[in-house]
JSON list of C-alpha atoms in Angstrom, two decimals:
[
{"chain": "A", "resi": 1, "resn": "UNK", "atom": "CA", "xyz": [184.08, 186.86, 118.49]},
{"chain": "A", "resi": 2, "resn": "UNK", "atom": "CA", "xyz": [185.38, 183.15, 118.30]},
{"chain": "A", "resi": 3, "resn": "UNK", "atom": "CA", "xyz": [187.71, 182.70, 115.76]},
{"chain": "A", "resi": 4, "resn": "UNK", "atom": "CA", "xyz": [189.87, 179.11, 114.77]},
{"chain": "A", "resi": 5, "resn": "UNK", "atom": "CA", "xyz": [192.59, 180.09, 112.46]},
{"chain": "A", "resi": 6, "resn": "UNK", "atom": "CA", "xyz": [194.20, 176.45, 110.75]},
{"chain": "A", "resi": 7, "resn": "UNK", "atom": "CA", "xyz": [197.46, 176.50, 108.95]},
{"chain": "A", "resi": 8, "resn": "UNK", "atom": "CA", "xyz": [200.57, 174.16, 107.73]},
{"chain": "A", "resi": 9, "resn": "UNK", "atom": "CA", "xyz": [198.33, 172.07, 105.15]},
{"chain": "A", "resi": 10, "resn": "UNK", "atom": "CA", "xyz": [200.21, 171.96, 101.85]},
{"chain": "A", "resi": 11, "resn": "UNK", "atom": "CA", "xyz": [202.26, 169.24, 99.45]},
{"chain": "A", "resi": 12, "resn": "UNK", "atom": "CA", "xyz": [203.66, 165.95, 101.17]},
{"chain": "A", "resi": 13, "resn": "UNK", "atom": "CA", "xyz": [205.19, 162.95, 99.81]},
{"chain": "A", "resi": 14, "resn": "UNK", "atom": "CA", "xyz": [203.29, 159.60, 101.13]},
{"chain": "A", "resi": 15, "resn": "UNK", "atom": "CA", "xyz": [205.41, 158.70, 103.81]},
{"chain": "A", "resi": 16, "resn": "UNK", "atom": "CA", "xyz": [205.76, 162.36, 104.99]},
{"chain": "A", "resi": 17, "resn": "UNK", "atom": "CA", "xyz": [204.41, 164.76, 108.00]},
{"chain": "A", "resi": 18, "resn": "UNK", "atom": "CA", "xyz": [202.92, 167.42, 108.52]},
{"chain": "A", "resi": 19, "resn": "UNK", "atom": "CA", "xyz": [202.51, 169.77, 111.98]},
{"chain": "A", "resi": 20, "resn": "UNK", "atom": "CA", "xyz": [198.99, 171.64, 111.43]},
{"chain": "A", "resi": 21, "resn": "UNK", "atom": "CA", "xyz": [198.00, 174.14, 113.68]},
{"chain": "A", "resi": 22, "resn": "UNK", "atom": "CA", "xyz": [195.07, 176.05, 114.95]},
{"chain": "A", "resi": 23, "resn": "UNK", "atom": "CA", "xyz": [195.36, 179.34, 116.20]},
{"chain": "A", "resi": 24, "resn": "UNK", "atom": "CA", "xyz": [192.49, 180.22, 118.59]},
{"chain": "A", "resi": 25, "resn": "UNK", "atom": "CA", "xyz": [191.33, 183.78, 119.57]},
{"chain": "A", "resi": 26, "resn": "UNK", "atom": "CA", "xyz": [187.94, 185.31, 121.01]},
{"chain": "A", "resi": 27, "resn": "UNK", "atom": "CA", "xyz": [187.75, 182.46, 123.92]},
{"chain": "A", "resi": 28, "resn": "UNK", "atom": "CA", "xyz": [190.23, 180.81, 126.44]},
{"chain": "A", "resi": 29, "resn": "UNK", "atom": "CA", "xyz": [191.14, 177.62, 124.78]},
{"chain": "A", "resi": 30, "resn": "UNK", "atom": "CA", "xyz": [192.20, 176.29, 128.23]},
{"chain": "A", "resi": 31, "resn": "UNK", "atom": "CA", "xyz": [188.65, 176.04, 128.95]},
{"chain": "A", "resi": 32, "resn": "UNK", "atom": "CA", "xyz": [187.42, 173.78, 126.18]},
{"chain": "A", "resi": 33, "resn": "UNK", "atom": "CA", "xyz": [188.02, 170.85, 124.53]},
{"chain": "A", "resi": 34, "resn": "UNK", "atom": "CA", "xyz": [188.99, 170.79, 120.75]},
{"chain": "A", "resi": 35, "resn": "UNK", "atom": "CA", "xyz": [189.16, 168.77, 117.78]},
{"chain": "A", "resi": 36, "resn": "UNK", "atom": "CA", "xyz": [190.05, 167.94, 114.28]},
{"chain": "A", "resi": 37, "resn": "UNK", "atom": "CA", "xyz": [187.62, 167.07, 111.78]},
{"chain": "A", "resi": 38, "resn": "UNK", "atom": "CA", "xyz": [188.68, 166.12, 107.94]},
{"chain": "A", "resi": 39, "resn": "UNK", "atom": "CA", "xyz": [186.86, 166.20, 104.51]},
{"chain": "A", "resi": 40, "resn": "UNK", "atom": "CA", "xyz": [187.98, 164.74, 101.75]},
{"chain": "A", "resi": 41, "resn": "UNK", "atom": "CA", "xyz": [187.29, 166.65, 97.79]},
{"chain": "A", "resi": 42, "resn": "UNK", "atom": "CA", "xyz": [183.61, 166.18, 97.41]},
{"chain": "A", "resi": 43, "resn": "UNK", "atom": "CA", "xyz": [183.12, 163.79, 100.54]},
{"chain": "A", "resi": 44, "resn": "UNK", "atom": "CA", "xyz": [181.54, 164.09, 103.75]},
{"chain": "A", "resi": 45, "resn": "UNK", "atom": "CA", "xyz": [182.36, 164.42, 107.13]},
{"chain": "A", "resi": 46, "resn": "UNK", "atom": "CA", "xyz": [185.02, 162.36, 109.01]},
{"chain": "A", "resi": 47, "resn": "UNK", "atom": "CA", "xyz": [186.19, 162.99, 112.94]},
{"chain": "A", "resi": 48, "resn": "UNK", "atom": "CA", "xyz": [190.00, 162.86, 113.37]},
{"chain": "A", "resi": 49, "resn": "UNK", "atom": "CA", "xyz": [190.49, 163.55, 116.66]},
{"chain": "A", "resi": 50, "resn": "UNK", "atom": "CA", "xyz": [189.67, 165.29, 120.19]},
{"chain": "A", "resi": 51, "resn": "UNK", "atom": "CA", "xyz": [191.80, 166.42, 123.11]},
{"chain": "A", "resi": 52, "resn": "UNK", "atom": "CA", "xyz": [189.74, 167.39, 126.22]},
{"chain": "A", "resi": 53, "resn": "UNK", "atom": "CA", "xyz": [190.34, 170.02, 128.62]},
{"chain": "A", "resi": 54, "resn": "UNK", "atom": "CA", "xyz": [192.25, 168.25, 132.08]},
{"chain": "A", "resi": 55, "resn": "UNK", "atom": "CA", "xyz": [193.25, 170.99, 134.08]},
{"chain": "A", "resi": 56, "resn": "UNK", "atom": "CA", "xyz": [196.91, 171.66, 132.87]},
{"chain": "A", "resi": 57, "resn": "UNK", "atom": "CA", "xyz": [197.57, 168.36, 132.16]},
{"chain": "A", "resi": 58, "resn": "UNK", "atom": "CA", "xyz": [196.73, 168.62, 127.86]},
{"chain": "A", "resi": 59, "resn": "UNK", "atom": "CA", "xyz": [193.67, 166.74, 128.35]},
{"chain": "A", "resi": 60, "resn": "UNK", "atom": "CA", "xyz": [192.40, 163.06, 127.58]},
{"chain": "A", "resi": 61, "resn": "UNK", "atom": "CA", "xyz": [193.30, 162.32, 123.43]},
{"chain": "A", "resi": 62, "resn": "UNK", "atom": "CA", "xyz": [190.66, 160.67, 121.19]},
{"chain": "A", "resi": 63, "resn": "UNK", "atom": "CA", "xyz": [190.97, 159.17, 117.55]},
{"chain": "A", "resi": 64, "resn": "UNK", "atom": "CA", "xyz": [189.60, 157.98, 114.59]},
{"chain": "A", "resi": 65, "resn": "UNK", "atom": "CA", "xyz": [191.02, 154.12, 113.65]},
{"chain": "A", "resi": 66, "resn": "UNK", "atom": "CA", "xyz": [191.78, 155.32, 110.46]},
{"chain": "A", "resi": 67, "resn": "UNK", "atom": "CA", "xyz": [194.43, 157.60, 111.78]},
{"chain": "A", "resi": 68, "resn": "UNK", "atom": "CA", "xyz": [195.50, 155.92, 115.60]},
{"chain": "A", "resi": 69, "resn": "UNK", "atom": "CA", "xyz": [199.07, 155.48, 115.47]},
{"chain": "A", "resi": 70, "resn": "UNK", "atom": "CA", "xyz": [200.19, 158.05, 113.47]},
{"chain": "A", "resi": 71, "resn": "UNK", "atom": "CA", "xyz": [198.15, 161.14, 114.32]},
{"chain": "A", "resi": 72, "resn": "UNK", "atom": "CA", "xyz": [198.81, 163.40, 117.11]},
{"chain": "A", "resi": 73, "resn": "UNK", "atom": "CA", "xyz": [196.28, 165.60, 118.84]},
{"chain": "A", "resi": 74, "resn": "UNK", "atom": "CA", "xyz": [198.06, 168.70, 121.25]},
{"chain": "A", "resi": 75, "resn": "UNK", "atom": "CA", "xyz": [197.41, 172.00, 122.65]},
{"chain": "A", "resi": 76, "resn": "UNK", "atom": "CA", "xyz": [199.22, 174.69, 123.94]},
{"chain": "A", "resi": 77, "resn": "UNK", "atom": "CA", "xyz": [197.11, 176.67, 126.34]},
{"chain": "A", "resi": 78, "resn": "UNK", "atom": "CA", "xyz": [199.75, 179.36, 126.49]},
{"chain": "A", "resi": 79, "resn": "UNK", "atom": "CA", "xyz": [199.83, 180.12, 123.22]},
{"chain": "A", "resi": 80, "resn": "UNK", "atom": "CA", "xyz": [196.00, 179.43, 122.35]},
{"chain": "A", "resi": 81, "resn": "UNK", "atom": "CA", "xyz": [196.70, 177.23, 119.64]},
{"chain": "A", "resi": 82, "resn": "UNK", "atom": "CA", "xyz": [195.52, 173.50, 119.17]},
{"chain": "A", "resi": 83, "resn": "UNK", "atom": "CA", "xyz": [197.94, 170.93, 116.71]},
{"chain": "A", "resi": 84, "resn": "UNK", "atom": "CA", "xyz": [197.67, 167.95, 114.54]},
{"chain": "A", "resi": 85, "resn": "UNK", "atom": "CA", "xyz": [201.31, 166.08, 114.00]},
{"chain": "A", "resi": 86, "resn": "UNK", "atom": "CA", "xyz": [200.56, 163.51, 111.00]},
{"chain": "A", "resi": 87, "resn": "UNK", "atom": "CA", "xyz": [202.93, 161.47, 110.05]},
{"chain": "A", "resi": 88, "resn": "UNK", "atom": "CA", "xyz": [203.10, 158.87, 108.06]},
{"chain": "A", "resi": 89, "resn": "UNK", "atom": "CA", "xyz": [201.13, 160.33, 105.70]},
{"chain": "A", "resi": 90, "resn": "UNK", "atom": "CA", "xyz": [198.54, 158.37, 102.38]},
{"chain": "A", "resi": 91, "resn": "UNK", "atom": "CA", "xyz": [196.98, 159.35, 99.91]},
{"chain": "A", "resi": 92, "resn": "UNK", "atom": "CA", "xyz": [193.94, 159.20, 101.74]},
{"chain": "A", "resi": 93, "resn": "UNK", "atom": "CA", "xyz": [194.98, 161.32, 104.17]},
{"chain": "A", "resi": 94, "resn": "UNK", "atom": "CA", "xyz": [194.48, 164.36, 101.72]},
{"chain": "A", "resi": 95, "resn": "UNK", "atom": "CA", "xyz": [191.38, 166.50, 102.38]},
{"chain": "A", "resi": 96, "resn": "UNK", "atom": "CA", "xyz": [190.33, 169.81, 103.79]},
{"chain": "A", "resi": 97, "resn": "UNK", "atom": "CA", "xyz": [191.61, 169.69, 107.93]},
{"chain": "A", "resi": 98, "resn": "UNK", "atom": "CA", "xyz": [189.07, 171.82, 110.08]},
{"chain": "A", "resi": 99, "resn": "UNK", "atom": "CA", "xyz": [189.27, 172.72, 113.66]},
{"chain": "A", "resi": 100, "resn": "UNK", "atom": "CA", "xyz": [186.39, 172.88, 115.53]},
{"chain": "A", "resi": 101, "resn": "UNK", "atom": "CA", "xyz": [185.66, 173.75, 119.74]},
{"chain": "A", "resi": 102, "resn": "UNK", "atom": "CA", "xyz": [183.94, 171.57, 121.58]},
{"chain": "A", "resi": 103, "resn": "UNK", "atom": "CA", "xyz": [181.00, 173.33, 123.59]},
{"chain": "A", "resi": 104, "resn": "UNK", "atom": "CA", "xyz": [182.04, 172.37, 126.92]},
{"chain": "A", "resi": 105, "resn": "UNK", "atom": "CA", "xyz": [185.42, 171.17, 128.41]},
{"chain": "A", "resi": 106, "resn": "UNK", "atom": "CA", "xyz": [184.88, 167.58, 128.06]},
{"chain": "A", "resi": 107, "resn": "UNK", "atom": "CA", "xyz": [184.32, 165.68, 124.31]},
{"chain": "A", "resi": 108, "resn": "UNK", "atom": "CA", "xyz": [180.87, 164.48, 124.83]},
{"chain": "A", "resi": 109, "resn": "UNK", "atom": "CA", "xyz": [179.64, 168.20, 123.80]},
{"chain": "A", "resi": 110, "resn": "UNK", "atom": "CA", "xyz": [178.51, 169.08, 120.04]},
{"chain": "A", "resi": 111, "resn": "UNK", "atom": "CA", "xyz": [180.84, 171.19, 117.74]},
{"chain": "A", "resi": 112, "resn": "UNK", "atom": "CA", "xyz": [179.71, 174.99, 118.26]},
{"chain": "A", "resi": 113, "resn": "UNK", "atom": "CA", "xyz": [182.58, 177.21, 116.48]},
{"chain": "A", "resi": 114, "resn": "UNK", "atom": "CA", "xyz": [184.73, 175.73, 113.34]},
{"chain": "A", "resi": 115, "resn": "UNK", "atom": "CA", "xyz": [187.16, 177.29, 110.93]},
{"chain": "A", "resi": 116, "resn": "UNK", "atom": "CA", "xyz": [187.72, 177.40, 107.29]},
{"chain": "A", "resi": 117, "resn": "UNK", "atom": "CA", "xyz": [190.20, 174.79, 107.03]},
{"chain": "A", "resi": 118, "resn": "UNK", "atom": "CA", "xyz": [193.72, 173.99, 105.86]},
{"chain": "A", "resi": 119, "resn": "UNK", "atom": "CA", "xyz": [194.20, 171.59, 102.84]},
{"chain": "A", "resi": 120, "resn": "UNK", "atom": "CA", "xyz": [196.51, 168.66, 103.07]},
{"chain": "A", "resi": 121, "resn": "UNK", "atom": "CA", "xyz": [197.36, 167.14, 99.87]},
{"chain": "A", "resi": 122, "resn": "UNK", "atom": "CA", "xyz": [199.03, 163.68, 99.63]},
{"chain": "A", "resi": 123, "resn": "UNK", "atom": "CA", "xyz": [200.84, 162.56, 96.90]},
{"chain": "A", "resi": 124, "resn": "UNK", "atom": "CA", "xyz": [204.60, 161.78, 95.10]},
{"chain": "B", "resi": 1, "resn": "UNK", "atom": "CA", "xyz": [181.12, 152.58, 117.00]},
{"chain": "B", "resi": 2, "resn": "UNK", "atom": "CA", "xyz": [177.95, 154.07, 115.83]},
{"chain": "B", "resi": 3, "resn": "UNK", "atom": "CA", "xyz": [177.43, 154.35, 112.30]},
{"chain": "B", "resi": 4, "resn": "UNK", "atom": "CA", "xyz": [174.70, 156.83, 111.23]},
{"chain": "B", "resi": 5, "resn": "UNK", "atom": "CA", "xyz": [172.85, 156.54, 108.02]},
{"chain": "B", "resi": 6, "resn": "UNK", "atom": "CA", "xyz": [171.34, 159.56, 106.36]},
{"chain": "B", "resi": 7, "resn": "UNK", "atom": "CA", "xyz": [168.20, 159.49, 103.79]},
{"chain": "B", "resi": 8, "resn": "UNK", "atom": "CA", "xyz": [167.43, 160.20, 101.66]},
{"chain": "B", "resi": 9, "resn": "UNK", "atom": "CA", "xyz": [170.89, 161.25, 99.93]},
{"chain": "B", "resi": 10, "resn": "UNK", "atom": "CA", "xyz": [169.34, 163.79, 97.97]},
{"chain": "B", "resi": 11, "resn": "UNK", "atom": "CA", "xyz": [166.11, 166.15, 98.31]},
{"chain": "B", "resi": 12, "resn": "UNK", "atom": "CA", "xyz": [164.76, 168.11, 95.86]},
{"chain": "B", "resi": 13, "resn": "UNK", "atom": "CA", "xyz": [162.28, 170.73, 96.70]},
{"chain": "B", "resi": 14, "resn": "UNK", "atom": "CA", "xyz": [161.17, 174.34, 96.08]},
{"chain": "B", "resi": 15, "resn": "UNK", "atom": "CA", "xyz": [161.32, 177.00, 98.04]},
{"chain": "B", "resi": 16, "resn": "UNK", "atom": "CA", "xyz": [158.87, 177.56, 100.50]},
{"chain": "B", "resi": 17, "resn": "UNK", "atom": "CA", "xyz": [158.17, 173.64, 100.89]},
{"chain": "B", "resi": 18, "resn": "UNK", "atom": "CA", "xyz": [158.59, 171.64, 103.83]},
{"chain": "B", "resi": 19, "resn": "UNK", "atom": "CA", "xyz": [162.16, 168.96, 104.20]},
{"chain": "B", "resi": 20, "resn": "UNK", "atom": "CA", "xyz": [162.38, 166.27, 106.19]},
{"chain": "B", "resi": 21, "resn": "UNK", "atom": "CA", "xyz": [165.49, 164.42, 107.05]},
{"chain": "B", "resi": 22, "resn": "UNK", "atom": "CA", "xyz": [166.35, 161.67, 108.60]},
{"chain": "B", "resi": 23, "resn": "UNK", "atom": "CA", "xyz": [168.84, 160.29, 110.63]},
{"chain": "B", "resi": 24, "resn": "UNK", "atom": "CA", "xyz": [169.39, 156.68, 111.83]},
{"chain": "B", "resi": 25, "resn": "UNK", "atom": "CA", "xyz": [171.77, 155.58, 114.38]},
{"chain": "B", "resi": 26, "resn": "UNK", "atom": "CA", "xyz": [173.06, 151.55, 114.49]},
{"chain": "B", "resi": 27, "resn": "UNK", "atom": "CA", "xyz": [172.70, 151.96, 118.25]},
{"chain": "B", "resi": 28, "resn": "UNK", "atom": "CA", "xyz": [170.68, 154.37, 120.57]},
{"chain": "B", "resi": 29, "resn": "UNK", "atom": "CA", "xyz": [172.43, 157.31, 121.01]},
{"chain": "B", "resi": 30, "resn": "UNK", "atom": "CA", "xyz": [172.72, 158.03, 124.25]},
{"chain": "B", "resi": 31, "resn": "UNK", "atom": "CA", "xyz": [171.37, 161.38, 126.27]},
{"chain": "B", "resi": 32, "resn": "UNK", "atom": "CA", "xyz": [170.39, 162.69, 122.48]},
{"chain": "B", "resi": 33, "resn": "UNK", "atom": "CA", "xyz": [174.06, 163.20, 121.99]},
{"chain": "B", "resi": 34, "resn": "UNK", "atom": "CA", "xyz": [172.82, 164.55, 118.56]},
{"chain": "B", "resi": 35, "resn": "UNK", "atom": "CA", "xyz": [173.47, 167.42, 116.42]},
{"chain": "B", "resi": 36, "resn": "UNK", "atom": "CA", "xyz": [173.17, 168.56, 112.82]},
{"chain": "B", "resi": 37, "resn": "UNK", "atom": "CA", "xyz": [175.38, 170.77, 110.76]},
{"chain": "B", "resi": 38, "resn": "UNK", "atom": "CA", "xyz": [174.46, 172.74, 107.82]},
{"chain": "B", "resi": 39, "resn": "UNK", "atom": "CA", "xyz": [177.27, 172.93, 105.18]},
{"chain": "B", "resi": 40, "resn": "UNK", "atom": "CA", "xyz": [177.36, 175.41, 102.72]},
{"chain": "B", "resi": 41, "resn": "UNK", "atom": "CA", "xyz": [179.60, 175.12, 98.94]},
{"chain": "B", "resi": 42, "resn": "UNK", "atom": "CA", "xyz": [182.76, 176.58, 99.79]},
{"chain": "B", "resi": 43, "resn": "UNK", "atom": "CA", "xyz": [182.37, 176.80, 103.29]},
{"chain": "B", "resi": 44, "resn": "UNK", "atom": "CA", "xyz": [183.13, 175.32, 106.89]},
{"chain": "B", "resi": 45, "resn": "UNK", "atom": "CA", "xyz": [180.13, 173.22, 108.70]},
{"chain": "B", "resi": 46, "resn": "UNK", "atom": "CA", "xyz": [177.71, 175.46, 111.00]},
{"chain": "B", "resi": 47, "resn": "UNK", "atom": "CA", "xyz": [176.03, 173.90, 114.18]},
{"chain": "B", "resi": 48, "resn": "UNK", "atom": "CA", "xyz": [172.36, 173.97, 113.77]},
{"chain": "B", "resi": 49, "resn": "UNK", "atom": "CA", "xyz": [171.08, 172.06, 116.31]},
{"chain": "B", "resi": 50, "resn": "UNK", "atom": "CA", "xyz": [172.60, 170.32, 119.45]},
{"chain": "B", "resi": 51, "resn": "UNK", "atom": "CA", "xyz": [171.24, 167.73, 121.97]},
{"chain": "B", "resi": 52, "resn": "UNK", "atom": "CA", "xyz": [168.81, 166.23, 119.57]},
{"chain": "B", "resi": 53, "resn": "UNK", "atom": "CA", "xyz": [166.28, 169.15, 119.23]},
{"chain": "B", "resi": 54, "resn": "UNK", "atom": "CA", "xyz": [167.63, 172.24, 120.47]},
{"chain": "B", "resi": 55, "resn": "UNK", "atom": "CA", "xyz": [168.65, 175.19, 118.05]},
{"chain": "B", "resi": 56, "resn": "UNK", "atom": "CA", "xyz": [171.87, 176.62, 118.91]},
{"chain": "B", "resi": 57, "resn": "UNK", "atom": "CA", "xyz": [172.58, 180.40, 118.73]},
{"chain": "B", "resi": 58, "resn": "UNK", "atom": "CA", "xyz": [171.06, 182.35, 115.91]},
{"chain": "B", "resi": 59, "resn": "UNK", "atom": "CA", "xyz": [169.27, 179.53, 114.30]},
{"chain": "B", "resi": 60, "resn": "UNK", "atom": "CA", "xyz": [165.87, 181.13, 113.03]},
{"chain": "B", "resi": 61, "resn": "UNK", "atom": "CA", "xyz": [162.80, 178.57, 114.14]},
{"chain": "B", "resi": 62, "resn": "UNK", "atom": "CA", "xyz": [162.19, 177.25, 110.97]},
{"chain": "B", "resi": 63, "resn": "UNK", "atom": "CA", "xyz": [164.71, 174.74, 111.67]},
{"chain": "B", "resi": 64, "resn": "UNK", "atom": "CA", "xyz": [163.95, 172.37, 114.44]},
{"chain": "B", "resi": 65, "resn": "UNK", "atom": "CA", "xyz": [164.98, 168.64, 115.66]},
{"chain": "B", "resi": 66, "resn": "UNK", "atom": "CA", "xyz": [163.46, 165.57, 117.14]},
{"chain": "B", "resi": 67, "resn": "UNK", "atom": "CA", "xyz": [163.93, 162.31, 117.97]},
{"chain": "B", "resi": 68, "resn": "UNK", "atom": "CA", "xyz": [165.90, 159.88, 120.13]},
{"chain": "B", "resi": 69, "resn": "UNK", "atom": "CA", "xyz": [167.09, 156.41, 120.82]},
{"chain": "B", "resi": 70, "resn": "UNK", "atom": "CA", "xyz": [168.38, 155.46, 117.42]},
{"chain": "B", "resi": 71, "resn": "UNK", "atom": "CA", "xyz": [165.78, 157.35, 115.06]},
{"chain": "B", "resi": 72, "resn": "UNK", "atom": "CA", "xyz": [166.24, 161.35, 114.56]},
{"chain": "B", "resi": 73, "resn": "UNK", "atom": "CA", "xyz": [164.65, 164.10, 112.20]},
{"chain": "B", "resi": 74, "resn": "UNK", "atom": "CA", "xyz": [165.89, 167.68, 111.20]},
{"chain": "B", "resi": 75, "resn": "UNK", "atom": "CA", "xyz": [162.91, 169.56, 109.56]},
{"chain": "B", "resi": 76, "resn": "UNK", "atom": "CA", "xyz": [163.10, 173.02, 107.81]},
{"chain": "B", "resi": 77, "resn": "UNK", "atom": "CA", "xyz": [159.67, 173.93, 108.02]},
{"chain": "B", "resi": 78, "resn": "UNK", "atom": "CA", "xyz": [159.44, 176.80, 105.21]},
{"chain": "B", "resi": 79, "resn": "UNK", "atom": "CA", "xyz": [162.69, 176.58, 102.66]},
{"chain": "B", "resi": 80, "resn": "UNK", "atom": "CA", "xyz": [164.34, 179.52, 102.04]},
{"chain": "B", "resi": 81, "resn": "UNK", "atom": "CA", "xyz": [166.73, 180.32, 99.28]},
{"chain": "B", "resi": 82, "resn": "UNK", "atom": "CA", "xyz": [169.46, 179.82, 101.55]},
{"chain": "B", "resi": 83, "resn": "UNK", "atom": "CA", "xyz": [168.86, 176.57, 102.87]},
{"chain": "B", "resi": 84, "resn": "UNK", "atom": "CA", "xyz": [169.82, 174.97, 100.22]},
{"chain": "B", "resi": 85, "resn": "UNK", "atom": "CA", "xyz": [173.12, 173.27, 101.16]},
{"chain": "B", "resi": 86, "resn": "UNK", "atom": "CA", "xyz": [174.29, 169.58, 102.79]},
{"chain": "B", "resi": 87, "resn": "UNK", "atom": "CA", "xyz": [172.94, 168.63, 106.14]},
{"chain": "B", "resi": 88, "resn": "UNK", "atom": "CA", "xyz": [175.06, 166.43, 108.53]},
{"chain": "B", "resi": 89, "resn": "UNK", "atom": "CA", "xyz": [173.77, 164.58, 111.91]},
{"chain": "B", "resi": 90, "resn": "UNK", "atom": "CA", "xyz": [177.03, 163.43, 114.23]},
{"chain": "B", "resi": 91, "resn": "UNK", "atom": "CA", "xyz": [176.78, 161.85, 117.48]},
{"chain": "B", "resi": 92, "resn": "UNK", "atom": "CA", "xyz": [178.67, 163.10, 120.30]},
{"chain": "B", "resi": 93, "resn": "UNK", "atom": "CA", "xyz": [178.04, 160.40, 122.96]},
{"chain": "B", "resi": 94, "resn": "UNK", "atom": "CA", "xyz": [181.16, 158.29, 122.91]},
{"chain": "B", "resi": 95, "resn": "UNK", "atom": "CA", "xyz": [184.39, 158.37, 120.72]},
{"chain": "B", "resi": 96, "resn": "UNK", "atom": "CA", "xyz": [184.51, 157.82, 118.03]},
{"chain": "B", "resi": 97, "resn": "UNK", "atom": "CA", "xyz": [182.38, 160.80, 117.17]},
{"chain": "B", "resi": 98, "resn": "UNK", "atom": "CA", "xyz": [180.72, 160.02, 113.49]},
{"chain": "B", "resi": 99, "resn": "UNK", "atom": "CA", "xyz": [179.49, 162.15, 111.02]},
{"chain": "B", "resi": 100, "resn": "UNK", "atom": "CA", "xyz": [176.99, 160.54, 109.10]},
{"chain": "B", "resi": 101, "resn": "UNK", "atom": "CA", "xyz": [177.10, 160.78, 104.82]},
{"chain": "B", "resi": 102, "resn": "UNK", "atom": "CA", "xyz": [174.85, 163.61, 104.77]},
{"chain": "B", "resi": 103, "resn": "UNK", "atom": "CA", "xyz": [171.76, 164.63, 102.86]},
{"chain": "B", "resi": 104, "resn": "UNK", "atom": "CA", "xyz": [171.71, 167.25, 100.33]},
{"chain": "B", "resi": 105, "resn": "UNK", "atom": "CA", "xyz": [168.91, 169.49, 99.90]},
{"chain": "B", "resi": 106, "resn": "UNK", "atom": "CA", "xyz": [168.96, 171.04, 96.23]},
{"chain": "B", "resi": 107, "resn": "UNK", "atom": "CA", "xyz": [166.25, 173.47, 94.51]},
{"chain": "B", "resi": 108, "resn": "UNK", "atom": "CA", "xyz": [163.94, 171.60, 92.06]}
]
């Protein structure tokens, strides 16, 4: 059974960073690409960020504008577990952080497993 | 980037009926790089249909997609009780990957 496990959300200062993480069991996360996908309290929707699957390179990194420059998308295929460094944090930054898998190994593929989230909360 | 609009925002309708949403893209999307999510209070998105109009694993039929080029449509055909919930399309074509607002489907 697929399972994406986030953690690391909590209380930051603006200004501040976070390291989330995104512990992946039930597949070979070597095999797939992954991403980060964000919701804000009673929003919608809003991609972060992908990393593709490039042999044992880490992959090809993709982001949202709203977070280019001070968001960074990794993986550890050893360990099975994706990341999200954020630094440089706002107050719009807070919102529910979900993993999700990417069907395939490349980016252009739809969203097939996510998990529950980890809650990142901006403020002084 | 492609921004997606959703209508209408919110549906009302009773069990049993027939929903229609839609889904419009500012620019075709290409190879129906399309999917919808369902989203439930409380809970993480689930992938409901993938490549414009194909149900993904475990999906019952009542659920089904069409479309392409810029103009897309997830219909439940029969509501049940638990259908009621937010509904999501994203493109998946070309970063950056948008989610558009979303269309809640609520029991009159």
């Amino acid at each position: 059974e697929v399972q994406l496990l986030e953690s690391g959300g909590g209380l930051v200062q603006p200004g501040g960073s976070l390291r989330l993480s995104c512990a992946a069991s039930g597949f070979t996360l070597r095999s797939y690409a992954m991403n980060w996908v964000r919701q804000a309290p009673g929003k919608g929707l809003e991609w972060v960020s992908s990393i593709s699957n490039s042999g044992g390179s880490g992959g090809n990194t993709y982001y949202a504008d709203s977070v280019k420059g001070r968001f960074t998308i990794s993986r550890d295929n050893s360990k099975n577990t994706l990341y999200l460094q954020m630094n440089s944090l706002r107050a719009e930054d807070t919102a529910l952080y979900y993993c999700a898998k990417h069907w395939a190994s490349t980016v252009t593929t739809h969203f097939d497993y996510w998990g529950q989230g980890t809650l990142v909360t901006v403020s002084s | 980037e492609i921004v997606l609009t959703q209508s209408p925002g919110t549906l009302s309708l009773s069990p049993g009926e027939r929903a229609t949403l839609s889904c419009r893209a500012s620019q075709s999307v290409s190879s129906s790089y399309l999917a919808w999510y369902q989203q439930k209070p409380g809970q993480a998105p689930r992938l409901l249909i993938y490549g414009a109009s194909s149900r993904a694993t475990g999906i019952p039929d009542r659920f089904s997609g069409s479309g392409s080029g810029t103009d897309f449509t997830l219909t439940i055909s029969r509501l049940e009780p638990e259908d009621f919930a937010v509904y999501y399309c994203q493109h998946y074509g070309s970063s950056p990957f948008t989610f558009g607002p979303g269309t809640k489907v609520d029991i009159k």
